[in-house]
Amino acid sequence: MAITFQLNGKKQTLEVEAEMPLLWALRDVVGLTGTKYGCGMALCGACTVHVNGEPVRACVTPVATVAGKNITTIEAAVETKLGKVVREAWIEAQVPQCGYCQSGQIMSATALLSKNKKPTDADIDTAMAGNICRCGTYNAIRAAIKDAAQKLA
Amino acid sequence: MDITLLKLLNTPNSSVNKGQNRRDFLKTSALASSGLVIGFYLSGGNKIASAQQPPKANASPNAFLRITKDGAVTVQVKHLEFGQGVMTSLPMMVAEELDCDWTKVRAELAPANAVYAHTMFGMQMTGGSSSVINSWTQMRTVGATARAMLVSAAAQKWKVKPEQCRAENGVVIGPAGQRAPFGQLADAANKLDTPQKVTLKNTKDFKLIGKPTRRLDSAVKVNGSAMFGMDITAKQVPNLHVALVKRPPAFGGTVKSFNVDKVKGIPGVTHVVQTANGVAVVAKSFWAAKTGRDALVVEWDLESASKATTAMMQASYRETALKPGLPTGKVSDGAALNNLKAAGKTVTAEFEMPYLAHAPMEPLNCTVKFDGDSCEIWVGTQFQTVDQGAAAKVAGLKPEQVKINTMIAGGGFGRRANPASDYIIEAVEIAKQAKVPVKTVWTREDDIKGGYYRPMFVHRVTAGVDAAGKIAGWDHTIVGQSIIGGTAFEPMMVKGGIDSTSVEGVTDTPYEIPNMNVTLHTTKTGVPVLWWRSVGHTHTAFAMESMMDDLAKQAGKDPVEFRREYLAKHPRILKVLNTAAEKSGWGSALPTGRARGIAVHESFGSVCAHVAEVSVEKGQIKVHRVTSAIDCGLAVNPLSIVAQVEGAMVFGLSAALYGKVTLKDGVVDQSNFHDYPMLRLAEMPKIDVHIIDSGASSPTGVGEPGTPPIAPAVANAVFALTGKRLRTLPFNLDEVSKA
């Protein structure tokens, strides 16, 4: 079926199965591969995108449910004013090692910072709880979020 | 992967004879018109290997270094980048000797080619925390050679002697102050003969090596543009299909029959093909392939499949451990046992370590384009040479007809270095039958259930201290599967029935323990096993460092002081131990409800110690802070060393707190991150890493040594806090709550 939504600010119409997860529609149909597959069960956060500004796990979100909504992926999220600051903070803190989970980490972090200008450690714990990193970059992630918050203030 | 063992490795496909040490340079001509290209190989010492006539396998357009007219310096990185930072550390070594402008340096991953063989192991591979060590002389020589040629080119241009010129920050400077950027000299330099001998800098003259240096791959890893193997799409490989494989529910099962009735008609599904280990559904997208696989009905023949059940194996391993196994070479002729009988205080401890999955964030995948007489592969692999040979065999081609493009990988931890090349040959089988380009993708469930685990182990140790508080004897029996047994490497890497990856960290312990007896029982279970970040040290360090802590208690001594007594001949280890202790505030008061534990372990040529500060609340262990010290020889990039020690520690901590793969009747119980959990951000301890400035002139391993000491450090801290010894991994929370 044809499903239409806003993808990174542009109208996108896809001819796909309604139950296909948004993740695979983005990766295999649209060809945007910045959003990653890690678990397929909303357990690791690698596939995090924004749906109407909220962080959502694309791997368990049927594409039909986002019809008419605004989807933002990593490719566009790091180009906004906030996103650029977060991206630079990530580099400043030298966060990525293998880098595979970092799209999802950054999507969760930008969603947090867009609503909470001064996140506490507890706020960060909560907002990032759904994102796994196997390289152990968590302390660098926390430092980068705090650095970005300071620069955005 | 184990360094000492892999030194023995050689492969039939390799054109490199590791027995020869003569180094030759070659300058490839393929890119002569676009600047300077420097290649390098270890010659076989025979007539094919002159510098002018490189052997065919080396006639690759991909050398190590390319300097183009715009001044860009591109380094081909022969190792897999999977987080450890080789795309930065290897270029740093080239750039140091090249004296180029670091901001002009780029890194690319090299494809499979004999020219990129590991200089110690003779095949292209990444493992054993050895990427930096084995590249140390090689990459600096590449840089120094290119610099010499650029300087010569400038000298010719200015009609002066090369000795009158010097290179600095990407520019050659002449005696009269003439300046020529590298890019302008590259073409002329490329026409010169390659110098056969160059002089490398003294370590004291290093400008870049040793300086905290940011990764070259950061920018692409914060905007989604980094290309992992999983990200190959039809944009790179036209008409690309996706395959998922239904594999047997128990290891060793085979396909009896399969029914595609329910698969037919699923939109996007194009092929169903049988492989050696299952049935693959090929489709236009991952989702279509998954839908097809879910609908596929396979009848399995499980007669000869593994019936392994963890609970039974635990009992059987513990019983086996009661009897001595095969001697390991660390034998005290019964003195250990006699001395133990006479010892004042003895401790008998059983340690149990489970199967562990690697669970890299990027699930396994491999893209194959097969067209009858050639095969092109895109894959994140630690084992290019082995995979190339294995893929060729399945494809019915020669290894040189198989091109492997090395893709950056989302972790690996040993899983992508499989002597059986399982996920590569399966992908080739599928593409060969489907006759379309195929990306075979593993789901997370496939990954957790798919085997090739860190083997399950039981250690039984009886050790004691005499009246003077000295170790009287140590009797140690190890029970577990061999990682090497049954692989092509067995003849070279298993000696006298002992796979030294099963006993490393015990038999070669630096502690001066009198009367130590170590034996090994090697079990067979049908569950496929593989090296997992730090290999045998993952379990041996836990047993050794828990026992040392226990004996310190028996001797009535401080755990740090007790260890020092047995390390008198090892100043390097002592310094690491003392640094971690001192920086952690060892011995100083902590808030009520907290305690510290320490462990130190030598692996991959380096020494790492962790001090863990823990509390136990409601049966949960909370690690608040970890203070680490590492001596990894000459520190090439302190930023990556800190990142790797942190990462290796967290990797070990996740496993110690949660990691466990169990089986029932051959079927794996776990499937995804809900039942195979990982440490999350809120649980992350604060960590301070102290790099020892040892004055060493070369580096040692970094990627793995941070893993082994964390589990015993935490267990020892829990003991200090509760008096309860935790000897089972992952830590049994019931045992803690009873404390």
PDB file of C-alpha atoms in Angstrom, chain A residues 25-78:
ATOM      1  CA  ALA A  25      11.384   1.035   4.971  1.00  0.00           C
ATOM      2  CA  LEU A  26      14.075   3.645   5.660  1.00  0.00           C
ATOM      3  CA  ARG A  27      17.027   1.339   5.064  1.00  0.00           C
ATOM      4  CA  ASP A  28      15.920  -1.001   2.297  1.00  0.00           C
ATOM      5  CA  VAL A  29      13.333   1.086   0.459  1.00  0.00           C
ATOM      6  CA  VAL A  30      14.438   4.712   0.870  1.00  0.00           C
ATOM      7  CA  GLY A  31      18.134   3.802   1.178  1.00  0.00           C
ATOM      8  CA  LEU A  32      18.857   5.859   4.303  1.00  0.00           C
ATOM      9  CA  THR A  33      21.243   3.614   6.216  1.00  0.00           C
ATOM     10  CA  GLY A  34      22.259   5.879   9.096  1.00  0.00           C
ATOM     11  CA  THR A  35      19.466   4.352  11.193  1.00  0.00           C
ATOM     12  CA  LYS A  36      20.762   0.990  12.405  1.00  0.00           C
ATOM     13  CA  TYR A  37      19.404  -2.475  13.049  1.00  0.00           C
ATOM     14  CA  GLY A  38      20.572  -3.955  16.341  1.00  0.00           C
ATOM     15  CA  CYS A  39      17.876  -6.139  17.871  1.00  0.00           C
ATOM     16  CA  GLY A  40      14.488  -5.793  16.154  1.00  0.00           C
ATOM     17  CA  MET A  41      12.703  -5.728  19.522  1.00  0.00           C
ATOM     18  CA  ALA A  42      13.157  -2.158  20.785  1.00  0.00           C
ATOM     19  CA  LEU A  43      15.798  -3.387  23.236  1.00  0.00           C
ATOM     20  CA  CYS A  44      18.971  -1.646  22.062  1.00  0.00           C
ATOM     21  CA  GLY A  45      17.956   1.728  20.617  1.00  0.00           C
ATOM     22  CA  ALA A  46      20.226   1.567  17.539  1.00  0.00           C
ATOM     23  CA  CYS A  47      17.204   2.286  15.319  1.00  0.00           C
ATOM     24  CA  THR A  48      15.996   5.395  17.173  1.00  0.00           C
ATOM     25  CA  VAL A  49      14.357   8.061  14.988  1.00  0.00           C
ATOM     26  CA  HIS A  50      12.107  10.997  15.842  1.00  0.00           C
ATOM     27  CA  VAL A  51       8.406  10.751  15.077  1.00  0.00           C
ATOM     28  CA  ASN A  52       6.851  14.174  15.542  1.00  0.00           C
ATOM     29  CA  GLY A  53       9.867  14.999  17.690  1.00  0.00           C
ATOM     30  CA  GLU A  54       9.580  11.990  19.986  1.00  0.00           C
ATOM     31  CA  PRO A  55      12.263   9.301  20.086  1.00  0.00           C
ATOM     32  CA  VAL A  56      10.810   6.092  18.659  1.00  0.00           C
ATOM     33  CA  ARG A  57      12.319   2.678  17.968  1.00  0.00           C
ATOM     34  CA  ALA A  58      11.876   2.278  14.234  1.00  0.00           C
ATOM     35  CA  CYS A  59      12.460  -1.495  14.334  1.00  0.00           C
ATOM     36  CA  VAL A  60       9.051  -2.124  15.965  1.00  0.00           C
ATOM     37  CA  THR A  61       7.109   0.718  14.369  1.00  0.00           C
ATOM     38  CA  PRO A  62       4.984  -0.475  11.434  1.00  0.00           C
ATOM     39  CA  VAL A  63       5.427   2.009   8.641  1.00  0.00           C
ATOM     40  CA  ALA A  64       1.648   2.429   8.271  1.00  0.00           C
ATOM     41  CA  THR A  65       1.475   3.953  11.759  1.00  0.00           C
ATOM     42  CA  VAL A  66       3.635   6.914  10.748  1.00  0.00           C
ATOM     43  CA  ALA A  67       1.453   7.950   7.820  1.00  0.00           C
ATOM     44  CA  GLY A  68       1.075  11.713   7.860  1.00  0.00           C
ATOM     45  CA  LYS A  69       3.714  12.169  10.560  1.00  0.00           C
ATOM     46  CA  ASN A  70       7.081  13.907  10.608  1.00  0.00           C
ATOM     47  CA  ILE A  71      10.014  11.516  10.647  1.00  0.00           C
ATOM     48  CA  THR A  72      13.540  12.703  11.344  1.00  0.00           C
ATOM     49  CA  THR A  73      16.540  10.420  10.990  1.00  0.00           C
ATOM     50  CA  ILE A  74      20.171  10.874  12.010  1.00  0.00           C
ATOM     51  CA  GLU A  75      21.050  12.235   8.573  1.00  0.00           C
ATOM     52  CA  ALA A  76      18.876  15.321   9.127  1.00  0.00           C
ATOM     53  CA  ALA A  77      18.860  15.489  12.921  1.00  0.00           C
ATOM     54  CA  VAL A  78      22.545  16.410  13.102  1.00  0.00           C
TER      55      VAL A  78
END
